[in-house]
Coordinates of C-alpha atoms in Angstrom, one line a residue:
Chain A
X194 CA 84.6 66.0 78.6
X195 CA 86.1 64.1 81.8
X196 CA 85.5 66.5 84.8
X197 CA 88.3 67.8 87.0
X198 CA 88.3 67.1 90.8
X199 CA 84.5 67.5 91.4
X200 CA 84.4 67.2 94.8
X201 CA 87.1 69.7 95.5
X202 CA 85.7 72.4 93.3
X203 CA 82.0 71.7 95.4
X204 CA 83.6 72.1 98.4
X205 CA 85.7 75.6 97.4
X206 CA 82.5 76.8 95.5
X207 CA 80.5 76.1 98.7
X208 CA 82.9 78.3 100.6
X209 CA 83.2 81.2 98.4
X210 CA 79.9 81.1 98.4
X211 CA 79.4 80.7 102.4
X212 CA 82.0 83.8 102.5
X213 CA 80.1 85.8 99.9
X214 CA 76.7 84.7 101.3
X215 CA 77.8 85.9 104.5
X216 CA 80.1 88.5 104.7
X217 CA 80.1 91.2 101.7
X218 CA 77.1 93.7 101.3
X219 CA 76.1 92.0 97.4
X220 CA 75.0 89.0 99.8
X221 CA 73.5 90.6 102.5
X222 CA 70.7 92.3 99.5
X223 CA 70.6 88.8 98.3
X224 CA 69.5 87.8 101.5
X225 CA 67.2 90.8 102.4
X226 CA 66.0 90.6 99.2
X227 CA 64.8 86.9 99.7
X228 CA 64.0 87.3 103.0
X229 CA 61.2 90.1 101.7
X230 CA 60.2 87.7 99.1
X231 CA 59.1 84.8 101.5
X232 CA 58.1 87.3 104.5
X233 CA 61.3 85.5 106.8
X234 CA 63.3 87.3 109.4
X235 CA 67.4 87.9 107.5
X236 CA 70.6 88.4 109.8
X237 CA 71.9 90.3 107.4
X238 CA 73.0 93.4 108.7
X239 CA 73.0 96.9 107.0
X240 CA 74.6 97.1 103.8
X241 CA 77.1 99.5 105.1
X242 CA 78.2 98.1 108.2
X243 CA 80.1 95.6 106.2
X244 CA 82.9 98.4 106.1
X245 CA 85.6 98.8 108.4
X246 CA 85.5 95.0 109.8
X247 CA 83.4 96.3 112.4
X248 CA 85.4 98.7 113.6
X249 CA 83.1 101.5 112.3
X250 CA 80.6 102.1 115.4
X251 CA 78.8 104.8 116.8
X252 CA 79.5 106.3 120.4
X253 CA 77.9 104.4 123.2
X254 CA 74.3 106.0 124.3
X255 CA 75.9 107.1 128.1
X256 CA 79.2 107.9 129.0
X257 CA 80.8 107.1 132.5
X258 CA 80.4 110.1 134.7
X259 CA 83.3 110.7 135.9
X260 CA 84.5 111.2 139.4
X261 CA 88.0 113.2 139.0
X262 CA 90.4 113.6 136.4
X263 CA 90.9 110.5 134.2
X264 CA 94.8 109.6 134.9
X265 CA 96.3 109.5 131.0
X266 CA 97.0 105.9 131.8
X267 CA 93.7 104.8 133.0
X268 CA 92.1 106.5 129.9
X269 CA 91.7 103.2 128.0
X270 CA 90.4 101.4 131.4
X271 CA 87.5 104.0 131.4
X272 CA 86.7 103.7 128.2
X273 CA 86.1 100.1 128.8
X274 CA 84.4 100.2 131.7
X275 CA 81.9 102.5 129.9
X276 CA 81.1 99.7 127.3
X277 CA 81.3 96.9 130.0
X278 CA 80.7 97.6 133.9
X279 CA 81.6 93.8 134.4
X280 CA 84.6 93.9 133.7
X281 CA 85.8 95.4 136.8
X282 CA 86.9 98.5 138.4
X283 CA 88.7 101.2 135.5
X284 CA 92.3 100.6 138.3
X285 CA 91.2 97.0 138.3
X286 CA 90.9 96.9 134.2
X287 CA 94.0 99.4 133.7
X288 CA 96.3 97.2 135.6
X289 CA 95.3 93.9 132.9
X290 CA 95.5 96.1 130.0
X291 CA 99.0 97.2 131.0
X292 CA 99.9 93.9 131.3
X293 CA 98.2 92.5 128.0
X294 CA 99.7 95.6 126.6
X295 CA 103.2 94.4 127.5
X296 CA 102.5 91.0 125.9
X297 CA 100.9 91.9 122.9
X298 CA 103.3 95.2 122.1
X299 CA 100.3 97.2 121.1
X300 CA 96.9 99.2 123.1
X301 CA 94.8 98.0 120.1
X302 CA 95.6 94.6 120.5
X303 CA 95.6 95.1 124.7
X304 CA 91.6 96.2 124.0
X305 CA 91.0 93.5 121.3
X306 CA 92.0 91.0 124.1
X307 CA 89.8 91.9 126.6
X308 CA 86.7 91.9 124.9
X309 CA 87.7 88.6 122.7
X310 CA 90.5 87.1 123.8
X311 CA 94.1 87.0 124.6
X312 CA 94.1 84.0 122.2
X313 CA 92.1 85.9 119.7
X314 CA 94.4 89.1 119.7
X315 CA 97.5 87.0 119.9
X316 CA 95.8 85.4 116.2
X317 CA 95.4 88.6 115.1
X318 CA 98.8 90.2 115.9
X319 CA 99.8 87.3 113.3
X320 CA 98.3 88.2 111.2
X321 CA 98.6 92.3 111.0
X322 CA 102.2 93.1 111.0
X323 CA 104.1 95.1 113.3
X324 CA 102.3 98.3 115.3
X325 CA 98.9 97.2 113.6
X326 CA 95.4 99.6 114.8
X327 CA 92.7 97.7 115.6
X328 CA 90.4 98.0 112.1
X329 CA 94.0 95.5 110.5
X330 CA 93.4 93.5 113.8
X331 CA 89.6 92.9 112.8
X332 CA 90.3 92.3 109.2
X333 CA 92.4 88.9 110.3
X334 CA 89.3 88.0 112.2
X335 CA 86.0 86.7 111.0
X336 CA 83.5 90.2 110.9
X337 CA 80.7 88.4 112.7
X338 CA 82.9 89.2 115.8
X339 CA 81.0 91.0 118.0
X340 CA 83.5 91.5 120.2
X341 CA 85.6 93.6 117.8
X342 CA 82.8 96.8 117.7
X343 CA 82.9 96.4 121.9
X344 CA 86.8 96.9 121.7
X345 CA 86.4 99.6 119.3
X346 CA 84.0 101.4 121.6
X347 CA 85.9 101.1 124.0
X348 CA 88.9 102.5 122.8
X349 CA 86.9 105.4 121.3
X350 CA 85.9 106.1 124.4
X351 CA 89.4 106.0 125.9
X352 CA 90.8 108.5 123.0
X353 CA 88.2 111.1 124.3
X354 CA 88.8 110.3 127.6
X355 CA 92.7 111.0 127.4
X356 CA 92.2 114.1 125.3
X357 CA 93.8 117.5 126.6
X358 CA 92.1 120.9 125.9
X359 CA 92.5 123.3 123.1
X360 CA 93.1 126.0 125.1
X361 CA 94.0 127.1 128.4
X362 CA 91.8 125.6 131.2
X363 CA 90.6 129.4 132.6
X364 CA 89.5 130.2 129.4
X365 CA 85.6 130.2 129.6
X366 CA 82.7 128.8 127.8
X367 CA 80.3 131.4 125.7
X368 CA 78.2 128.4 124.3
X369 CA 78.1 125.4 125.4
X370 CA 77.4 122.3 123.1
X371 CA 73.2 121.1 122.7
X372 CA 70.2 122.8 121.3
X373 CA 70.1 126.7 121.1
X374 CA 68.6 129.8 119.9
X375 CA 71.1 130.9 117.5
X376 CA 72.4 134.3 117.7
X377 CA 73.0 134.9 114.1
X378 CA 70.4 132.6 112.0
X379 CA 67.9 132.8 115.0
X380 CA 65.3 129.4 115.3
X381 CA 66.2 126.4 117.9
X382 CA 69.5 124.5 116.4
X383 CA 71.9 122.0 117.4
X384 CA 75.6 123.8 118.7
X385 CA 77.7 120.9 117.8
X386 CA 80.6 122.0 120.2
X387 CA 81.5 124.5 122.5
X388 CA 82.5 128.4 121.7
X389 CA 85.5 129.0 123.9
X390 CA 85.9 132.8 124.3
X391 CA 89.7 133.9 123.6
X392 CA 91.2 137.1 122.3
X393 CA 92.6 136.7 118.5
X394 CA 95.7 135.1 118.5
X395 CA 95.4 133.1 121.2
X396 CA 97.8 129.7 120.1
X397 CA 94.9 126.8 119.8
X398 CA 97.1 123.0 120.4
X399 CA 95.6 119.7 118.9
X400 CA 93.8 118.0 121.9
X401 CA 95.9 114.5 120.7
X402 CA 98.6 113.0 118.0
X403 CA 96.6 113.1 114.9
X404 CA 96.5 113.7 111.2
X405 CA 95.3 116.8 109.7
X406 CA 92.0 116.0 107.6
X407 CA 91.0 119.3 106.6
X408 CA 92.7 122.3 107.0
X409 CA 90.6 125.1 104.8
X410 CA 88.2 128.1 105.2
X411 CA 84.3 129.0 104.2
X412 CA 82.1 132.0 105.2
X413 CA 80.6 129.8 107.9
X414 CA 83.5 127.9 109.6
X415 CA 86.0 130.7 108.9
X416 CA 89.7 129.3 108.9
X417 CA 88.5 125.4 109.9
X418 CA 91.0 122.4 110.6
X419 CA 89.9 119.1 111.5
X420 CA 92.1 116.3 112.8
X421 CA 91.4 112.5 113.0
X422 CA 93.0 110.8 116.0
X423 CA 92.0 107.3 114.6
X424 CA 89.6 105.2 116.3
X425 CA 86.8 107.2 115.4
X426 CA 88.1 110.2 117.1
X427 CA 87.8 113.4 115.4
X428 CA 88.4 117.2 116.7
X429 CA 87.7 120.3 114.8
X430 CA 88.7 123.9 115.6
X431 CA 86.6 126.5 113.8
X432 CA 87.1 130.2 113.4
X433 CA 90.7 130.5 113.3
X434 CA 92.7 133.9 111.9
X435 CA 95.6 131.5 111.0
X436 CA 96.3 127.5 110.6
X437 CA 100.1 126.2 111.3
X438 CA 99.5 123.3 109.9
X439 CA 97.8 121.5 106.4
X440 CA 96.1 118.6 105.1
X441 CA 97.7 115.5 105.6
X442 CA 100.1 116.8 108.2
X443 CA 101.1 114.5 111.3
X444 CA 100.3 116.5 114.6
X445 CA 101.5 115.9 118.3
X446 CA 99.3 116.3 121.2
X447 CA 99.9 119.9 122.7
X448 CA 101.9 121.0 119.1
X449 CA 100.4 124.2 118.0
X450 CA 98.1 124.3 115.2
X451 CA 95.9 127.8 114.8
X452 CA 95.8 130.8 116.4
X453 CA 92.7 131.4 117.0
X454 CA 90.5 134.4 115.6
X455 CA 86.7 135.6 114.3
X456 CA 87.0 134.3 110.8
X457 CA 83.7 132.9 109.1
X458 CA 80.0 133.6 110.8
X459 CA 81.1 134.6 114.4
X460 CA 79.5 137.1 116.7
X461 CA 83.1 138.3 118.1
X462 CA 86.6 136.2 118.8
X463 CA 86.2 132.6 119.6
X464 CA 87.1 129.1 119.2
X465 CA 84.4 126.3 118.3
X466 CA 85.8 123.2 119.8
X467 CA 84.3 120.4 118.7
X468 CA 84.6 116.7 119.0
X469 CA 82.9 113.8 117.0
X470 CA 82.7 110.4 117.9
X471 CA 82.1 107.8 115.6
X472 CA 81.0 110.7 112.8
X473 CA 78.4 111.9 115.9
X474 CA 79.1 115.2 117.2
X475 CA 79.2 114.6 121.1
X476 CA 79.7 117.3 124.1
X477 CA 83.3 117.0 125.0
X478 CA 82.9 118.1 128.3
X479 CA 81.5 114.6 129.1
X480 CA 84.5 113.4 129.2
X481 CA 86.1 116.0 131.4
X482 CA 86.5 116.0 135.1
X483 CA 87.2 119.3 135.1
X484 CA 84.7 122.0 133.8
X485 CA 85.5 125.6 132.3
X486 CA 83.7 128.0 133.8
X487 CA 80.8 129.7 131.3
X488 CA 80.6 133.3 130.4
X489 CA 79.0 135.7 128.1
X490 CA 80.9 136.1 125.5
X491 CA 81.6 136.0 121.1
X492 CA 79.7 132.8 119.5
X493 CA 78.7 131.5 116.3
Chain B
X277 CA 79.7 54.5 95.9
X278 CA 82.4 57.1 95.9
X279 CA 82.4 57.0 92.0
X280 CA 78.4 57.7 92.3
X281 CA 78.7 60.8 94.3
X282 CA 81.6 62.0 91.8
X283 CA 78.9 61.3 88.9
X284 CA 76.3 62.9 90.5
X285 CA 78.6 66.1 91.5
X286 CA 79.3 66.5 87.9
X287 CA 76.1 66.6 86.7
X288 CA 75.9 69.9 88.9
X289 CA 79.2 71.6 88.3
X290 CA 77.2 73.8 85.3
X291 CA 75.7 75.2 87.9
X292 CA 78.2 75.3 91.0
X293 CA 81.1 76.4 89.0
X294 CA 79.4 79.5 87.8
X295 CA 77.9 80.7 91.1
X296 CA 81.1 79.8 93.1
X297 CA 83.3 82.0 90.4
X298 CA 80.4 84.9 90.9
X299 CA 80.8 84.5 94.3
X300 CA 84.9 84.5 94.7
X301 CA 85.2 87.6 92.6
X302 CA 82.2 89.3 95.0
X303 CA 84.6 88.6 97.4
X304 CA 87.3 89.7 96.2
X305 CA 85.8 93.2 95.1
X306 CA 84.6 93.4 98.7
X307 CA 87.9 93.1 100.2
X308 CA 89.0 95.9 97.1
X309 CA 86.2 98.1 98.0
X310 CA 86.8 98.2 102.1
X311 CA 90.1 99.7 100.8
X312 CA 88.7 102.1 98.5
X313 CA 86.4 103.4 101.1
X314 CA 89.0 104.6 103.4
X315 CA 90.4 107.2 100.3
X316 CA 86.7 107.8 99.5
X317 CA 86.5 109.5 102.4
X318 CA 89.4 111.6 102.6
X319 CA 88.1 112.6 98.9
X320 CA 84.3 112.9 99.9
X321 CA 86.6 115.8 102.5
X322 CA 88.3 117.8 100.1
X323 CA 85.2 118.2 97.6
X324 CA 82.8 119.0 100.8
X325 CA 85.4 121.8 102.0
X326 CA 84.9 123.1 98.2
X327 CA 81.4 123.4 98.3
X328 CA 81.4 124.0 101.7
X329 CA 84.0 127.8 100.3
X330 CA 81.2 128.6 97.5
X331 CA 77.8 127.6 99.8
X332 CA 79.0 130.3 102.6
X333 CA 79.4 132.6 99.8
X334 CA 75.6 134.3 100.4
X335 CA 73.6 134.0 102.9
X336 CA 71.1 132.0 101.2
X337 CA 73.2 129.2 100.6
X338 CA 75.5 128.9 104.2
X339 CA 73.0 127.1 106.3
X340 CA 73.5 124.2 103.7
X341 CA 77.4 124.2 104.9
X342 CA 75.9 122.8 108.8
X343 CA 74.1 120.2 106.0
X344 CA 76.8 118.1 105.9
X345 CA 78.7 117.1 108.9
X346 CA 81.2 114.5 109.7
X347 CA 78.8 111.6 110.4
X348 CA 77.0 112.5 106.7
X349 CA 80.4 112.4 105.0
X350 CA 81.6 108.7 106.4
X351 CA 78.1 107.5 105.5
X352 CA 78.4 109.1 101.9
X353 CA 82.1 107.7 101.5
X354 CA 80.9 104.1 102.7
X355 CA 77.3 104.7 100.2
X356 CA 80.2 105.1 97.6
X357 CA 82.5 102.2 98.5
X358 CA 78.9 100.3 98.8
X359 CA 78.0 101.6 95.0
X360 CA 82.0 100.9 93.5
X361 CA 81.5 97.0 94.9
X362 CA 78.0 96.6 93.8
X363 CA 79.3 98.4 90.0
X364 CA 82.3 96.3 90.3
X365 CA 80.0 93.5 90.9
X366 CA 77.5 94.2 88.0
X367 CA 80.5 94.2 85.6
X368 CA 82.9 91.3 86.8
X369 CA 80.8 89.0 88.8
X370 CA 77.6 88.7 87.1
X371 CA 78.7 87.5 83.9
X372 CA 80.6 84.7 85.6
X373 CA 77.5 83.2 85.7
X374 CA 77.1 82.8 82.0
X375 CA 80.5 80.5 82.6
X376 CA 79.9 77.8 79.6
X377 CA 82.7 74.6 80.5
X378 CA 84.7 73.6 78.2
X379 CA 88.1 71.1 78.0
X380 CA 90.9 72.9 79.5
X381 CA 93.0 72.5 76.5
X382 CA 90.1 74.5 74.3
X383 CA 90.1 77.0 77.0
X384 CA 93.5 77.7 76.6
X385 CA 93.2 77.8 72.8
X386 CA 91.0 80.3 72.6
X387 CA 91.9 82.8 75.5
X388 CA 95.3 82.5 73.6
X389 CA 93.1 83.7 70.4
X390 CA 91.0 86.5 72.2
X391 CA 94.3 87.7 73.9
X392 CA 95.7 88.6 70.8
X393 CA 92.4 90.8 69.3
X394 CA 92.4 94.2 69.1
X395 CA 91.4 96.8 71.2
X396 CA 93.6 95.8 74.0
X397 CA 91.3 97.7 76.5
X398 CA 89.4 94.5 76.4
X399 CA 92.0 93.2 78.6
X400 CA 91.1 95.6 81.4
X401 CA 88.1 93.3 82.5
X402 CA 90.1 89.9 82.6
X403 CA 93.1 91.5 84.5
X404 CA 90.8 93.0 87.1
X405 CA 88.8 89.6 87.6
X406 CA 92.5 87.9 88.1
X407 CA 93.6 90.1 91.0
X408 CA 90.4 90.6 92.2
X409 CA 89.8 86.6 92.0
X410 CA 93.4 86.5 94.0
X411 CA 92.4 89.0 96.6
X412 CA 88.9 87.0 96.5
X413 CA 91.0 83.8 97.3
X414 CA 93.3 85.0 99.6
X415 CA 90.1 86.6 101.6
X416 CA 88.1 83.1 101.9
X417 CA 91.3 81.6 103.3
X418 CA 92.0 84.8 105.7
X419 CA 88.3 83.7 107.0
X420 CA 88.5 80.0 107.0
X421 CA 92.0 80.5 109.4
X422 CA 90.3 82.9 111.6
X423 CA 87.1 80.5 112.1
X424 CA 89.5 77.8 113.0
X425 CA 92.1 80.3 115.0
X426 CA 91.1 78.1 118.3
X427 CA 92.9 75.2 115.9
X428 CA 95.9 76.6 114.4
X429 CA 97.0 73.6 112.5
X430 CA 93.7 72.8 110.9
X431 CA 93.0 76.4 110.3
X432 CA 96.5 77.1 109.0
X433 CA 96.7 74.0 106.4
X434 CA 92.3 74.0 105.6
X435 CA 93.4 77.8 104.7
X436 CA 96.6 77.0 102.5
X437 CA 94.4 74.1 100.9
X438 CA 91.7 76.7 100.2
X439 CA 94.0 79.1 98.9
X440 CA 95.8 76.8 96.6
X441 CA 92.4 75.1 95.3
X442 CA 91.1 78.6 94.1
X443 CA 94.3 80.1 92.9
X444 CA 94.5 76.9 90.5
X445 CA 90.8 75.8 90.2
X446 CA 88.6 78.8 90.2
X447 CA 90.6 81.6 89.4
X448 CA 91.9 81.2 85.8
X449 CA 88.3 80.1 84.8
X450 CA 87.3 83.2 86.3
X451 CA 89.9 85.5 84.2
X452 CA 89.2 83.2 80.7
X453 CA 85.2 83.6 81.4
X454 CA 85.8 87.5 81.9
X455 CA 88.1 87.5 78.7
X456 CA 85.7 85.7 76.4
X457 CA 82.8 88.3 78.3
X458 CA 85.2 90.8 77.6
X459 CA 85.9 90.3 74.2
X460 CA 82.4 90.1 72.8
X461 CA 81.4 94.0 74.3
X462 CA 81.1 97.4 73.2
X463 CA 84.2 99.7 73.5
X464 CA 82.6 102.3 75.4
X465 CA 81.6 99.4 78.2
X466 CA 85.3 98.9 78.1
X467 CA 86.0 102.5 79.6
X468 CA 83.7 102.4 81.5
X469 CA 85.1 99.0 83.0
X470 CA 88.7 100.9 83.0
X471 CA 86.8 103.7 85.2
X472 CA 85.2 101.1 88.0
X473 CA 87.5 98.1 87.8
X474 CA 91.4 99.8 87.2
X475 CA 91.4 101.6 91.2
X476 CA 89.5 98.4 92.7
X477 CA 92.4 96.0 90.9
X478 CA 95.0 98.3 92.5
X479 CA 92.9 98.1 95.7
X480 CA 92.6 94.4 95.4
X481 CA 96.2 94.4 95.6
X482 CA 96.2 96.5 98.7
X483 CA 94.0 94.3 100.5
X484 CA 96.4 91.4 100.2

């Protein structure tokens, strides 16, 4: 049997294999795997970090304290000034994002070229379609890119930065978010957001645009809904006597969504703000200039 | 001296061909499976807010409902994208390397013969290796242009060539090895294959 085109099939088996080899989980065990066997250090990274194109990361260890309120447009700047303090001031940042933004048509893209690149955003943009978010931006690039996870910190970090409040700002903190005795199981536990004390009712607004991800009830959580802002930017509102909106629905910041109640395992009426970062339940009065005051008050 | 490096190429092709094919459709289910994982996790939602209604039922039980929080449910939706591929793997990919060359006119004969047999479900298997091959393709070529993106024009036509080579060298071997695979299994491996490799075809698709 007379072969066909040898050299070319080498060649496009070597790169399937250099792609496989490299980039899909089935060839990072491979390479763990052999790296066990002959007791050599692997690259590979964790099989599960090969989702997302490296979009998928966890919130940065510190957050930038901040020194006043965080102007809506300088949310982004902040955010990358948190991942990178060389890059300049957050006005000084703000100012090139605005204008990449005008370039590129699109924040994502704005982010993705300061940490990589205008020439690698403008590659990407390509290669996404119109209005892309950054995880079809990374998916045109090659996921080594470390670049890519930077941007996507930092535009986390932005999204909590620019978020409103749920409620009123004089409304007052009963528990704040961190470790606690708590009042109905008892024993030292983690309070993965903050109990805002409010009287039943009370009209609870999503933080940011979003799509509902959850919107159901339990004996703990009560009347729960929980809305992804994209980017890794999740809220959830707990306790609530009524939800406004459903699963899958599209919310805009400051729409009403609940009103807010003592539904589920709740020492009084309350709402249990909380906000997750990169599927890590962080204190979102980090990244809030301005504080509610604390008070006694209904918990859970 | 070009001819000798030609021999010598052949000589290896029975065992290049097979790991290259293995390695396209891995590919390929990866780019399927980074799909999947997104409506994993709005599934891996819905069916924790279930258990989450019966848990806080007694008192017992509601502690378990602070068990699972956001950060456990994207790790269990990407651990189940991460088990789909790896499946998706075991079933399509592996027995690529079993790949056994023959002339491309016999090939054709008897894929036109195993096409024909009876039950059809056999079928599943080959259809999924040929989108998954394409998405496979088009995913090696959406890397090789975005290694090269500093060189547009090399990127751009070394990613065409790619794509082209693969769509007509690697891929249809890939489908007739999965057919004649397919053929020569157990119904019930068949369903299963239906179950793992009918949503990550559709996903393949998606990915393109």
């Amino acid at each position: 049997m007379k072969p066909r085109l040898p050299l070319v099939e080498l060649v496009l088996c070597a790169l399937c294999l250099w792609a496989a080899w490299y980039h899909t989980p089935a060839g990072a065990l491979v390479r763990t795997a052999g790296a066990w066997v002959f007791r050599t250090h692997t690259t590979a990274r964790p099989l599960l970090a090969y989702y997302g194109a490296g979009t998928l990361v966890p919130p940065p260890e510190h957050a930038l304290p901040l020194p006043g309120p965080v102007p809506p447009a300088q949310a982004l700047a902040y955010g990358a000034f948190a991942v990178r303090a060389d890059l300049g001031s957050p006005p000084a940042i703000a100012s090139r994002l605005r204008s990449l933004a005008q370039t590129l048509h699109s924040e994502d893209a704005a982010a993705l070229a300061l940490f990589c690149g205008e020439e690698t955003a403008h590659y990407a943009m390509e290669h996404a379609g119109s209005q892309p978010h950054l995880i079809d931006l990374a998916r045109a690039l090659p996921p080594s890119k470390t670049c890519v996870s930077q941007a996507a910190q930092a535009l986390m970090l932005g999204g909590a930065y620019a978020l409103a409040w749920p409620l009123p700002e004089s409304v007052r903190i009963t528990s704040p978010f961190g470790m606690r005795e708590h009042p109905l199981l008892g024993g030292r536990r983690l309070h993965a957001g903050v109990d805002l004390g409010v009287m039943k009712g009370a009209p609870v607004r999503a933080v940011a645009d979003g799509i509902v991800r959850r919107a159901s009830s339990d004996g703990v959580n009560g009347r729960i809904l929980v809305v992804d802002h994209g980017g890794g930017v999740v809220t959830s509102y707990c306790h609530n006597d009524e939800l406004l909106v459903g699963d899958g629905d599209h919310v805009r910041r400051g729409q009403m969504i609940a009103r807010s109640g003592n539904t589920g395992r709740s020492t009084g009426p309350h709402l249990h703000y909380q906000l997750d970062l990169g599927g890590e339940p962080v204190d979102p009065l980090r990244f809030r200039a301005q504080r509610p005051k604390t008070a006694v008050g209904a918990s859970d | 001296m070009e001819l000798r490096v030609t021999e010598r190429v052949s000589k290896i092709r029975w065992i290049f061909l097979p790991l290259g094919m293995c390695a396209l459709v891995a590919v390929g289910t990866h780019a399927a499976a980074d799909v999947v994982g997104d409506k994993v996790l709005f599934a891996v939602d819905r069916v924790d807010a279930f258990f989450d209604a019966i848990f806080s039922s007694w008192s017992v039980t509601a502690p378990l409902v602070d068990l699972v929080g956001l950060g456990e449910r994207t790790f269990f939706a990407r651990a189940v994208a991460l088990a789909w591929e790896l499946s998706a793997d075991a079933l399509l990919a592996i027995p690529l390397l079993g790949y056994d060359e023959r002339a491309a006119a016999d090939e054709l004969t008897i894929a036109r013969v195993l096409v024909k047999r009876r039950p059809s479900l056999r079928l599943v298997q080959p259809a999924a290796a040929l989108l998954v091959s394409i998405a496979g393709a088009a995913a090696v070529a959406r890397l090789l242009q975005g290694t090269l993106l500093h060189y547009p024009l090399i990127g751009g036509f070394v990613a065409a060539t790619a794509l082209f080579g693969l769509f007509l060298l690697l891929a249809p071997r890939a489908v007739f090895r999965s057919l004649e695979h397919a053929s020569a299994q157990k119904t019930a491996i068949g369903l299963l294959g239906l179950a793992i490799l009918g949503p990550l075809a559709i996903a393949a698709v998606a990915s393109l």
